[in-house]
CSV table of C-alpha atoms in Angstrom, one decimal:
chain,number,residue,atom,x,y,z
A,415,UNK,CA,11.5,21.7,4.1
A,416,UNK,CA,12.5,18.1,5.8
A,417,UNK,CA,14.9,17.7,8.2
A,418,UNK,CA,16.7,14.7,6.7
A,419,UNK,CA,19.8,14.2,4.8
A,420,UNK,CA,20.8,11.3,3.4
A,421,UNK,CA,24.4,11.4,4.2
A,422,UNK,CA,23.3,11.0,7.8
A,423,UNK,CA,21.6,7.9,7.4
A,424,UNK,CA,24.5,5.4,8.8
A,425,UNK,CA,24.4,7.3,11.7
A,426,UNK,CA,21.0,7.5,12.3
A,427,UNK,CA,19.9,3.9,11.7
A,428,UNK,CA,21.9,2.8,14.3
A,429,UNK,CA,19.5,4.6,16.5
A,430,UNK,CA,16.7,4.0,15.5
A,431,UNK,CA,16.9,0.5,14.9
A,432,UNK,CA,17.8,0.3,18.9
A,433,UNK,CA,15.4,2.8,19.9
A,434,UNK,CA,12.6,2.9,17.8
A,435,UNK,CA,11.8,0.1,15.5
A,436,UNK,CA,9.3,-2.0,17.2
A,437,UNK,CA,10.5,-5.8,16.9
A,438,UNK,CA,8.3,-7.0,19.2
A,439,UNK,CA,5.0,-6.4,18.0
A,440,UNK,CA,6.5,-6.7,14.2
A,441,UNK,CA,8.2,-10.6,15.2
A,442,UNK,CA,4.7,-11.6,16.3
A,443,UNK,CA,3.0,-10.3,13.1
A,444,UNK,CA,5.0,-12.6,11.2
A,445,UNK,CA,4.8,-15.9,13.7
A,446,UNK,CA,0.8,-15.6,13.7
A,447,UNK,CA,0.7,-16.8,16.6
A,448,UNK,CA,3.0,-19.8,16.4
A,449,UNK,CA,-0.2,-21.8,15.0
A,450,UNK,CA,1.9,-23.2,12.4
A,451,UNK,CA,5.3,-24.8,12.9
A,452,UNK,CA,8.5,-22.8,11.4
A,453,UNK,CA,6.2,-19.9,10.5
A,454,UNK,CA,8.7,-17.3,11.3
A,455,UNK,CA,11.7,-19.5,10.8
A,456,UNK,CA,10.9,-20.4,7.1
A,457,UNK,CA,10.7,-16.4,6.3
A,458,UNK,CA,12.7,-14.9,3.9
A,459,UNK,CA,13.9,-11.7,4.5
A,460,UNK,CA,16.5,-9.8,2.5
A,461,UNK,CA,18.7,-6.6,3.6
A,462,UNK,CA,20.2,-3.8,0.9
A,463,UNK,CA,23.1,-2.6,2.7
A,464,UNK,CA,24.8,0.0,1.9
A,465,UNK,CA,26.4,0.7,-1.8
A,466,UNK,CA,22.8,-1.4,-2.6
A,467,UNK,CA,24.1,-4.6,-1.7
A,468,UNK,CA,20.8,-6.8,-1.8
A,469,UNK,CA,21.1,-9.8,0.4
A,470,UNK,CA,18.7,-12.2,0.0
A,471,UNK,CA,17.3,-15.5,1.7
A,472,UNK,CA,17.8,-14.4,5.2
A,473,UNK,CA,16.1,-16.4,7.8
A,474,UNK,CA,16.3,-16.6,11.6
A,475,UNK,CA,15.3,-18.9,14.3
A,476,UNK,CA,13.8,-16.5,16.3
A,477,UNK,CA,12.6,-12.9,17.0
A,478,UNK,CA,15.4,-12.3,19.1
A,479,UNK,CA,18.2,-13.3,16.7
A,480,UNK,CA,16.3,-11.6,14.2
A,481,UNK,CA,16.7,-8.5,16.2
A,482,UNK,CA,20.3,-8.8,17.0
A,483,UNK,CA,21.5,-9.2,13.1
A,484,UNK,CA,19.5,-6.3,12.5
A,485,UNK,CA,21.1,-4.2,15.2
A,486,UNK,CA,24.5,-5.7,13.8
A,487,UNK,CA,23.8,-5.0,10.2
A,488,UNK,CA,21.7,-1.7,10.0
A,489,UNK,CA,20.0,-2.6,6.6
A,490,UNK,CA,19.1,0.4,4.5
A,491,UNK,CA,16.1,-1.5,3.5
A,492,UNK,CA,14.1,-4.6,4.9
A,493,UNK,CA,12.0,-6.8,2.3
A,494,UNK,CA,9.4,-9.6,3.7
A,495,UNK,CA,9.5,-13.1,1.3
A,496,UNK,CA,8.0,-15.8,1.6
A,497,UNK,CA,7.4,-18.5,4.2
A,498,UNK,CA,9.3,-21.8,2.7
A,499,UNK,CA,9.2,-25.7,3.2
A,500,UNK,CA,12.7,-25.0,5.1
A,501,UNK,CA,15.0,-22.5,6.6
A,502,UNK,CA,15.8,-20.1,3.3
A,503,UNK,CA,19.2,-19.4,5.2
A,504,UNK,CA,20.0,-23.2,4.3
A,505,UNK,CA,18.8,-22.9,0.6
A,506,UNK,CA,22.7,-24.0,-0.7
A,507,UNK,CA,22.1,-26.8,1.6
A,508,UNK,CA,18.7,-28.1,0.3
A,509,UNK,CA,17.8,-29.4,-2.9
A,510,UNK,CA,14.3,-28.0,-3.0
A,511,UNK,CA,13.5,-24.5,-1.5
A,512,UNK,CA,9.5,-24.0,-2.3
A,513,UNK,CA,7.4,-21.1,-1.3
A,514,UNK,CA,5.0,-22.3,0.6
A,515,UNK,CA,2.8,-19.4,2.0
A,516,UNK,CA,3.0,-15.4,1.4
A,517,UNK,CA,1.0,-12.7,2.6
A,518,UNK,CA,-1.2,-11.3,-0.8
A,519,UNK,CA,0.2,-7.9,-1.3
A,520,UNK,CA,-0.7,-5.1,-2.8
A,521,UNK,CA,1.4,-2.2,-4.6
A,522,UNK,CA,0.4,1.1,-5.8
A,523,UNK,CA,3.0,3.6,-7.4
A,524,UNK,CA,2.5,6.8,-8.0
A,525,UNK,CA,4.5,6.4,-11.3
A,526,UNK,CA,1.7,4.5,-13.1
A,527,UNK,CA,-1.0,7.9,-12.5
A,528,UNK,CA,2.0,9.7,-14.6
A,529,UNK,CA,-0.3,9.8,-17.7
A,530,UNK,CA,-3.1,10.9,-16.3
A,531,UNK,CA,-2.0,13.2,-13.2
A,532,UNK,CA,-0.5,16.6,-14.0
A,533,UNK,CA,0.8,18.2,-10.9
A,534,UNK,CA,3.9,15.7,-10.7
A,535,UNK,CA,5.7,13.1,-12.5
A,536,UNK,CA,8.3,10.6,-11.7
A,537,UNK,CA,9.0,10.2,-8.0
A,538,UNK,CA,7.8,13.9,-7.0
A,539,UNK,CA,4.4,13.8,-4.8
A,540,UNK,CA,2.8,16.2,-3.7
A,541,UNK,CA,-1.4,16.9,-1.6
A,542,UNK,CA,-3.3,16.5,-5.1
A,543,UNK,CA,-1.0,13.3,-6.0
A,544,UNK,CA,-2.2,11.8,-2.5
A,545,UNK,CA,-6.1,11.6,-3.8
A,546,UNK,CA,-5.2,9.0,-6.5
A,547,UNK,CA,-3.5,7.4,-3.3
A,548,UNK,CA,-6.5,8.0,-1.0
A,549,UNK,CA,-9.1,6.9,-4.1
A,550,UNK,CA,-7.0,3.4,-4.1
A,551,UNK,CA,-7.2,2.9,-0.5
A,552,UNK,CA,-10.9,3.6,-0.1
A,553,UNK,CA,-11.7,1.2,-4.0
A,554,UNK,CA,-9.6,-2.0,-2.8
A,555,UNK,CA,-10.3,-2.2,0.8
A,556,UNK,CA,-13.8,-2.2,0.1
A,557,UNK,CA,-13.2,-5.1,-2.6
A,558,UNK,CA,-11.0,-7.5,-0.5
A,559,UNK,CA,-13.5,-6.6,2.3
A,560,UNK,CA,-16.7,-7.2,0.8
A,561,UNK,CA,-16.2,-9.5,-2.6
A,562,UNK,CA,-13.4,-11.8,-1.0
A,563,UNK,CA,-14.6,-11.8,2.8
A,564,UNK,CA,-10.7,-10.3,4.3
A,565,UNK,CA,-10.7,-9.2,7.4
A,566,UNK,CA,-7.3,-8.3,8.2
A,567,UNK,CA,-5.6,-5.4,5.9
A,568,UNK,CA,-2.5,-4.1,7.1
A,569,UNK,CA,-1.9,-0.4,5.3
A,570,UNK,CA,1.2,1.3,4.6
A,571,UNK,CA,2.6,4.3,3.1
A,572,UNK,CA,5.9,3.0,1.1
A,573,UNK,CA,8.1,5.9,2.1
A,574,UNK,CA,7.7,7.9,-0.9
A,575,UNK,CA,5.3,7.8,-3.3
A,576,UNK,CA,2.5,4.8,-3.3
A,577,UNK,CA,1.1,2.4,-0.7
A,578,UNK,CA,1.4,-1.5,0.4
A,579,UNK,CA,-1.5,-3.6,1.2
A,580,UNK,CA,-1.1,-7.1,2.9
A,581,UNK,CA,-3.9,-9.4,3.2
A,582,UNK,CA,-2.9,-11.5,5.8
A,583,UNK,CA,-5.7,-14.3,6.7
A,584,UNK,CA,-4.6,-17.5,6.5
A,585,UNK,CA,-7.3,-18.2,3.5
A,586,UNK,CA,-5.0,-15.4,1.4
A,587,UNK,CA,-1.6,-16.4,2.8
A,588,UNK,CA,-2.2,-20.2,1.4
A,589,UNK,CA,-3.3,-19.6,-2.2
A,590,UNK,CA,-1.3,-20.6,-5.1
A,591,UNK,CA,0.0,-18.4,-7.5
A,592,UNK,CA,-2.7,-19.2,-9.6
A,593,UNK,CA,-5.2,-18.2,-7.1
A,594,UNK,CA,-3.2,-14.8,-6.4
A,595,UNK,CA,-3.0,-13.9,-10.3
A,596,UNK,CA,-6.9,-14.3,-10.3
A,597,UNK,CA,-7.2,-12.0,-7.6
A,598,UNK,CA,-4.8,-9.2,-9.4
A,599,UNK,CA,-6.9,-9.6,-12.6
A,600,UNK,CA,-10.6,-9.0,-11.0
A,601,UNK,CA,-9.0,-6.3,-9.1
A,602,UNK,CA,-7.2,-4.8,-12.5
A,603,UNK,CA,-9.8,-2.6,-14.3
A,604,UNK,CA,-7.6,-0.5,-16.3
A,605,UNK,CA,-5.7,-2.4,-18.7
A,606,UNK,CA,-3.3,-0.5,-21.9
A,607,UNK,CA,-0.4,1.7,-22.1
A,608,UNK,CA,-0.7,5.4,-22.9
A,609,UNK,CA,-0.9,4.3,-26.7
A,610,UNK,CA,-4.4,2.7,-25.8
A,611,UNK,CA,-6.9,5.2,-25.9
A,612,UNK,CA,-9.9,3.3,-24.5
A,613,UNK,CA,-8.5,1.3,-21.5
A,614,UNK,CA,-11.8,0.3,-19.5
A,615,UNK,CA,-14.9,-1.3,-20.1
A,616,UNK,CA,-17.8,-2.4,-18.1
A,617,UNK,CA,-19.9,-4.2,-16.9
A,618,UNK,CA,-17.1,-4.1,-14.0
A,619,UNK,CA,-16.7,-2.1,-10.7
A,620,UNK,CA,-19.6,-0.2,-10.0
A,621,UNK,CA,-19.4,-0.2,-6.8
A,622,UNK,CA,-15.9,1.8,-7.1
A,623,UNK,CA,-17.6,4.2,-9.6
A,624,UNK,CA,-19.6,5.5,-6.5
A,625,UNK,CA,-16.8,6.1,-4.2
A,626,UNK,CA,-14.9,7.8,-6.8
A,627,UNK,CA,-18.2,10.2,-8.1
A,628,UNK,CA,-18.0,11.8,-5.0
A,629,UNK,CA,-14.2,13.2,-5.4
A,630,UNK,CA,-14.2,13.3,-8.9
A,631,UNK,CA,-15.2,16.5,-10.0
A,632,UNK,CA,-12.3,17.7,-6.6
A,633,UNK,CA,-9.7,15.9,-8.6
A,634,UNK,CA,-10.9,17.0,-12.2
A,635,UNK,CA,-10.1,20.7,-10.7
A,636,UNK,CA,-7.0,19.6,-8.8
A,637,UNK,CA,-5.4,17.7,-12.5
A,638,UNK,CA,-6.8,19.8,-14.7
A,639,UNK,CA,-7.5,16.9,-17.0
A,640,UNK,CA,-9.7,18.4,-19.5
A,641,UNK,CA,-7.6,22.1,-19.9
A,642,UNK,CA,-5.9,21.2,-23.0
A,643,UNK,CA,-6.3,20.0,-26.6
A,644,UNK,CA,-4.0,17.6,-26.1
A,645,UNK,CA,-5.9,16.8,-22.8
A,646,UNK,CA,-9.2,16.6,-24.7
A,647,UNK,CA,-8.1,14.4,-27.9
A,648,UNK,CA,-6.6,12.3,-24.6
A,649,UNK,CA,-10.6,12.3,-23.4
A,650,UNK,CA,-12.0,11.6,-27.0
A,651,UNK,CA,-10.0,8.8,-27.6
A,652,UNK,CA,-11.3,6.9,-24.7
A,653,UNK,CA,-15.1,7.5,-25.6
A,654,UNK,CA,-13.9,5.9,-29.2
A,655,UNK,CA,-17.4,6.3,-30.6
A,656,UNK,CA,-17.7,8.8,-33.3
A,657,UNK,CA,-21.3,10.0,-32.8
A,658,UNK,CA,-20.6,10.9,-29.3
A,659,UNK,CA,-17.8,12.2,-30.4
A,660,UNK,CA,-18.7,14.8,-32.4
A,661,UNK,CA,-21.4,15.6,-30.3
A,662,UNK,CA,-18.9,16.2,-27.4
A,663,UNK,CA,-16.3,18.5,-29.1
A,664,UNK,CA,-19.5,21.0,-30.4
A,665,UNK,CA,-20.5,21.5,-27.0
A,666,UNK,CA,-17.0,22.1,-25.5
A,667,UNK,CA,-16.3,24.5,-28.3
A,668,UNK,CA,-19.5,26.5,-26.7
A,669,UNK,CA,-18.4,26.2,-23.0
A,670,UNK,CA,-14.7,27.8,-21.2
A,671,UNK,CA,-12.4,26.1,-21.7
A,672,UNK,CA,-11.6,25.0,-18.4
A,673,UNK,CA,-11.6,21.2,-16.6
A,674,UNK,CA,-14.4,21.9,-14.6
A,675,UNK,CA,-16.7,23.2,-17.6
A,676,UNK,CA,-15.5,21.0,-20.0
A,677,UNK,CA,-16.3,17.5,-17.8
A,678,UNK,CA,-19.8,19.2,-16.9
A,679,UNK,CA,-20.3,19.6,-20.2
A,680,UNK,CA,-19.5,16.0,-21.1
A,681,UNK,CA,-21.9,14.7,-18.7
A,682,UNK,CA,-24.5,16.6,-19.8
A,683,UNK,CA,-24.2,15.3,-23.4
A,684,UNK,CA,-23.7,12.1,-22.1
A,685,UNK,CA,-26.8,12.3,-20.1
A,686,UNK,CA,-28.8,13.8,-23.0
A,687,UNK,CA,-27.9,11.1,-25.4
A,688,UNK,CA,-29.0,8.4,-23.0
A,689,UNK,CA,-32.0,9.8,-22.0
A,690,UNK,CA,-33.0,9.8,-26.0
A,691,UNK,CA,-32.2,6.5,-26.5
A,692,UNK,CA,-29.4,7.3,-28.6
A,693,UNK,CA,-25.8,6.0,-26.8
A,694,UNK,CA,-25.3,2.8,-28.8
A,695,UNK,CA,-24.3,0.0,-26.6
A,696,UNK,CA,-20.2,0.3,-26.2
A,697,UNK,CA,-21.0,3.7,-25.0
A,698,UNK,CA,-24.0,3.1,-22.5
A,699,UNK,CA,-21.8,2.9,-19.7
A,700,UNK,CA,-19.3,5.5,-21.1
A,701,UNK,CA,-19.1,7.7,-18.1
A,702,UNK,CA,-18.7,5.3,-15.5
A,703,UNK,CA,-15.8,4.2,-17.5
A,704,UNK,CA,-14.3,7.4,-18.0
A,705,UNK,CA,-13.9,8.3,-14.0
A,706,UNK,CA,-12.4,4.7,-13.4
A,707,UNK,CA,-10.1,5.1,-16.7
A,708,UNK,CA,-9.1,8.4,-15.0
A,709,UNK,CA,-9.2,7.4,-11.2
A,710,UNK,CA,-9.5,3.5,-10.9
A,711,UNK,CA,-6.4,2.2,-8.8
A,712,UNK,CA,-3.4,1.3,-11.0
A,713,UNK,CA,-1.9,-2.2,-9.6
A,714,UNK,CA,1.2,-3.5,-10.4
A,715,UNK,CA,0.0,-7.3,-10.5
A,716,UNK,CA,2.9,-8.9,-10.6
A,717,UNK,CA,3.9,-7.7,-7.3
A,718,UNK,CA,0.6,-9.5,-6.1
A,719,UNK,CA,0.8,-12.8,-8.2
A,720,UNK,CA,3.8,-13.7,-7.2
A,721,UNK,CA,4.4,-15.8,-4.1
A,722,UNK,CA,8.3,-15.5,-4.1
A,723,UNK,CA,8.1,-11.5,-4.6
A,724,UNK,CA,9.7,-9.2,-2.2
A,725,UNK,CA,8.0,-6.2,-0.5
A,726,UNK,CA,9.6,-3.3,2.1
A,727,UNK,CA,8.8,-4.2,5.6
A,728,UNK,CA,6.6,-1.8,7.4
A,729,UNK,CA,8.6,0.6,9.6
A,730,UNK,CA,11.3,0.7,7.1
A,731,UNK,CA,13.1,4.2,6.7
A,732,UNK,CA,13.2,5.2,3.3
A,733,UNK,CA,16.8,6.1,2.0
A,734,UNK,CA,16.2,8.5,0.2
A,735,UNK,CA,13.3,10.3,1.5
A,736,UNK,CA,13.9,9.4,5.5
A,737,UNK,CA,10.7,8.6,6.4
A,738,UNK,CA,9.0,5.9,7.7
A,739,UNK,CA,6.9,3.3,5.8
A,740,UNK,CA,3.7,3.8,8.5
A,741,UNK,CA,0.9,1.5,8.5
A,742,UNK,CA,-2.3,4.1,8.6
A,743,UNK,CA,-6.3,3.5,9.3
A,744,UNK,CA,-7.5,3.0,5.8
A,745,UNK,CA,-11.1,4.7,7.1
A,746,UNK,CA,-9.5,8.0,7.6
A,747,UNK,CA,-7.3,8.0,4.5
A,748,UNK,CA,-8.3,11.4,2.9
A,749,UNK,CA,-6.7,12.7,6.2
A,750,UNK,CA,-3.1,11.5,5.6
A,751,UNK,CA,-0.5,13.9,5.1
A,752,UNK,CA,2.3,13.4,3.4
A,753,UNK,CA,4.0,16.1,5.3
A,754,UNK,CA,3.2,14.9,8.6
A,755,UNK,CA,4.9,11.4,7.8
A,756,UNK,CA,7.4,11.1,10.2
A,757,UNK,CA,11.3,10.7,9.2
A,758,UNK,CA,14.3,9.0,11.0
A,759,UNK,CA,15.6,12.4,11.8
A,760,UNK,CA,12.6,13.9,13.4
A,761,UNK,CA,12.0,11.0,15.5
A,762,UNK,CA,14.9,10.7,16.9
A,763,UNK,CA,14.9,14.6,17.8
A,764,UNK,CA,11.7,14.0,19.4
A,765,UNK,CA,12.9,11.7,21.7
A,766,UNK,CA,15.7,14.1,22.5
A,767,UNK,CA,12.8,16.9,23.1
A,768,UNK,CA,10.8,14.5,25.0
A,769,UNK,CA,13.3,13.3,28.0
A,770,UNK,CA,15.0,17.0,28.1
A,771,UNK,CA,11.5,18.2,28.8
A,772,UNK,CA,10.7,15.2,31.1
A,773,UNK,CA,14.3,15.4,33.1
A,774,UNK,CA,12.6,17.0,35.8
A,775,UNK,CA,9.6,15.4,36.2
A,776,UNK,CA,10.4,11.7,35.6
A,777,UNK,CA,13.8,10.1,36.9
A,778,UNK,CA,16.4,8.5,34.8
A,779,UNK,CA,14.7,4.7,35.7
A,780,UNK,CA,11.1,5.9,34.8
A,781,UNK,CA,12.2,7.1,31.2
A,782,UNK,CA,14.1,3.9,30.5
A,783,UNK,CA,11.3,2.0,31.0
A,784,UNK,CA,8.8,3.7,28.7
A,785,UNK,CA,9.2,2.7,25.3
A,786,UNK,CA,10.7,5.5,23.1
A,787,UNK,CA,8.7,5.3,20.3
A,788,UNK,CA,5.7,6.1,22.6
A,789,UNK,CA,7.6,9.7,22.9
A,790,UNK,CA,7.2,10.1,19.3
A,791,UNK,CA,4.6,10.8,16.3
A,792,UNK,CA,5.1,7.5,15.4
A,793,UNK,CA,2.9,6.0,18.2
A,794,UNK,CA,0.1,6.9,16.9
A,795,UNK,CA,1.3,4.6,13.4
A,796,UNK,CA,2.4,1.4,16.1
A,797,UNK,CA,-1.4,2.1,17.4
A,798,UNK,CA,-2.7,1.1,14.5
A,799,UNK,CA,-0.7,-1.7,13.9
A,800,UNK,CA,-1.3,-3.0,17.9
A,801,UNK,CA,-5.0,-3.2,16.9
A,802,UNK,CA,-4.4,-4.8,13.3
A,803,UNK,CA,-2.4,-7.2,15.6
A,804,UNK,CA,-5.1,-7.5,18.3
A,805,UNK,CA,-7.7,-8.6,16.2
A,806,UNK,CA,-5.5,-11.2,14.3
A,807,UNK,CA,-4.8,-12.7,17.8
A,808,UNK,CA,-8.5,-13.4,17.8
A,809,UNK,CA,-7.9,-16.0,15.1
A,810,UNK,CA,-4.7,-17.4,16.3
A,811,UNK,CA,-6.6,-18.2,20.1
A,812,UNK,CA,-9.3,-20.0,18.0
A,813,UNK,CA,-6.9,-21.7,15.8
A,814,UNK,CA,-5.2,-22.8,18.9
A,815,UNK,CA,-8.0,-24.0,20.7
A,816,UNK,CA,-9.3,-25.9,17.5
A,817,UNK,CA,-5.8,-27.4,17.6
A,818,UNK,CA,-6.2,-28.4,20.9
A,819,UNK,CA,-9.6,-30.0,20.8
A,820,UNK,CA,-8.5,-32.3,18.1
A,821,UNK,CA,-5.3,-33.6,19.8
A,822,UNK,CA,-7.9,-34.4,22.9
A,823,UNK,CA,-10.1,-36.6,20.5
A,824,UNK,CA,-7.3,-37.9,19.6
């Protein structure tokens, strides 16, 4: 049962806005360094307050006064924007406000599995929702990684029920919307709405089909996505090919009629037919296609086309769950719990626990000057942001030096 109730949250923000959000480290995410002029100026943020007032085209000359209007204002809810050819806080002022670089981000919902996962719907997630989640992570870090050369990922759980990518190298942060939408496409293997039965087709991700394979069967088990009639025409519909088909529903009729039977079963015919020669050539891949139509990641591509689209900062507190949108290691993703995700309330109880416990071993100046969020379970989240930070401040220094050599040759 969590510890967090709404009602509290004006009171609790307050708190943890002066005690735990780490503006430091977050401020120098977004300034990169200070490699490029008005990086951090030219940001858009924009606050919900409370009653969901949305307040957009925030922008701040520096991390301090950025800090201090948050303090003042207690947003419910943080988004990041774009970085602009001017101050966004001057856009009445201006006659051309122009997105000039963005972060390419990526958002996964859990409300777009709702067709195909069966232990929740809507905005419930639960341990079995979380391996669609995990599957994503493992799928599209691998494919900025390796087919687009990106380096630095930044992962984070929303606050509720999906995760946040953001690719922030300066070779993703500059492309053009057209750039970005090609990106989202190449990335988007499933493609129809639940009135499509066949939604994927290869040649395409193969290299996802083997990361999948190995939790499949897990999450076949977990969904039960074969454990129905209704389940099955679902199943039939996407192999589309009559032969097959057929072929299929006589050997499920002959097996139990559970998930776990039923997909073993529909490999085996699957592998029987190949190995005769017989799949025609829409269905030589059919297998592959059904684990990604059932376990592929499902993007919402607008989010990442878009270079003027908003998305929740990390170490945001969700209003309505309390917890904290915490950046996470994407290699150890199957070992994220959801339950474990730390909310405002339990943090700021920690800290409590910590320095009564600590009263009378540290003094009053020794607790001040540790930072608090270093008494909590959150530290371990800020740790992994520190070393996404780290190794981006390995290509600020040699953008800086570059920099510097040319003004000298100059």
């Amino acid at each position: 049962m969590s510890d967090y109730d709404p009602g509290q949250l004006p009171d609790l923000l307050p708190i943890y806005y002066k005690r735990l959000f780490p503006f430091e480290l977050f401020c120098k995410w977004l300034d990169y360094g200070g490699v490029k002029n008005g990086y951090f100026r030219n940001r858009e943020f924009s606050f919900t307050l409370p009653e969901d007032i949305v307040v957009r085209y925030q922008s701040f000359i520096s991390a301090s006064e950025f800090e201090e209007e948050i303090k003042r204002r207690c947003p419910h809810k943080i988004d990041i924007g774009a970085v602009f050819n001017t101050s966004p806080k001057s856009y009445r002022h201006v006659t051309l406000l122009v997105p000039e670089e963005k972060e390419l981000v990526l958002d996964i919902d859990m409300t777009d599995y709702d067709e195909v996962r069966t232990c929740c719907q809507g905005a419930d997630v639960c341990a079995r929702c979380w391996r669609f989640m995990a599957i994503a992570v493992q799928v599209l870090d691998q494919a900025l990684r390796d087919d687009f050369g990106w380096l630095h990922l930044l992962w984070v759980f929303s606050g509720r029920r999906g995760v946040h990518c953001w690719v922030c190298d300066a070779s993703a942060r500059q492309m053009d919307q057209k750039q970005r939408s090609a990106v989202a496409e190449y990335l988007q293997v499933v493609v129809g709405g639940e009135s499509q039965g066949k939604k994927v087709n290869l040649p395409g991700d193969r290299r996802a089909v083997e990361i999948i394979e190995t939790q499949f069967e897990t999450l076949v088990e977990e969904q039960d996505f074969f454990g129905s009639e209704t389940k099955v025409q679902s199943l039939l519909a996407a192999v589309k090919d009559e032969g097959l088909c057929n072929e299929i529903k006589k050997a499920l009729d002959k097996c139990p009629a559970t998930s776990k039977h039923r997909w073993k079963e529909v490999v085996a015919v699957i592998a029987y037919q190949k190995s005769r020669g017989q799949l025609k050539w829409r269905t030589k891949n059919i297998k592959e296609e059904l684990i990604l139509q059932y376990a592929y990641p499902r993007l919402d591509i607008n989010v990442s086309k878009g270079l003027n689209h908003l998305l929740k900062a990390p170490f945001c507190v969700h209003p309505k769950t309390g917890k904290i949108c915490i950046p996470f290691n994407p290699k150890v993703v199957n070992n994220f719990s959801l339950t474990a995700v730390p909310t405002i309330s339990s943090l700021i109880n920690e800290i409590q626990e910590y320095d009564e416990k600590q009263d009378s071993v540290l003094n009053s100046e020794a607790r001040q000057k540790m930072k608090d969020y270093k008494k909590t379970s959150m530290n371990k989240n800020i740790t992994v942001f520190s070393e996404f930070l780290r190794k981006l401040e390995d290509t600020w220094r040699g953008k800086m030096i570059e920099i510097s050599d040319e003004k000298m040759e100059f």
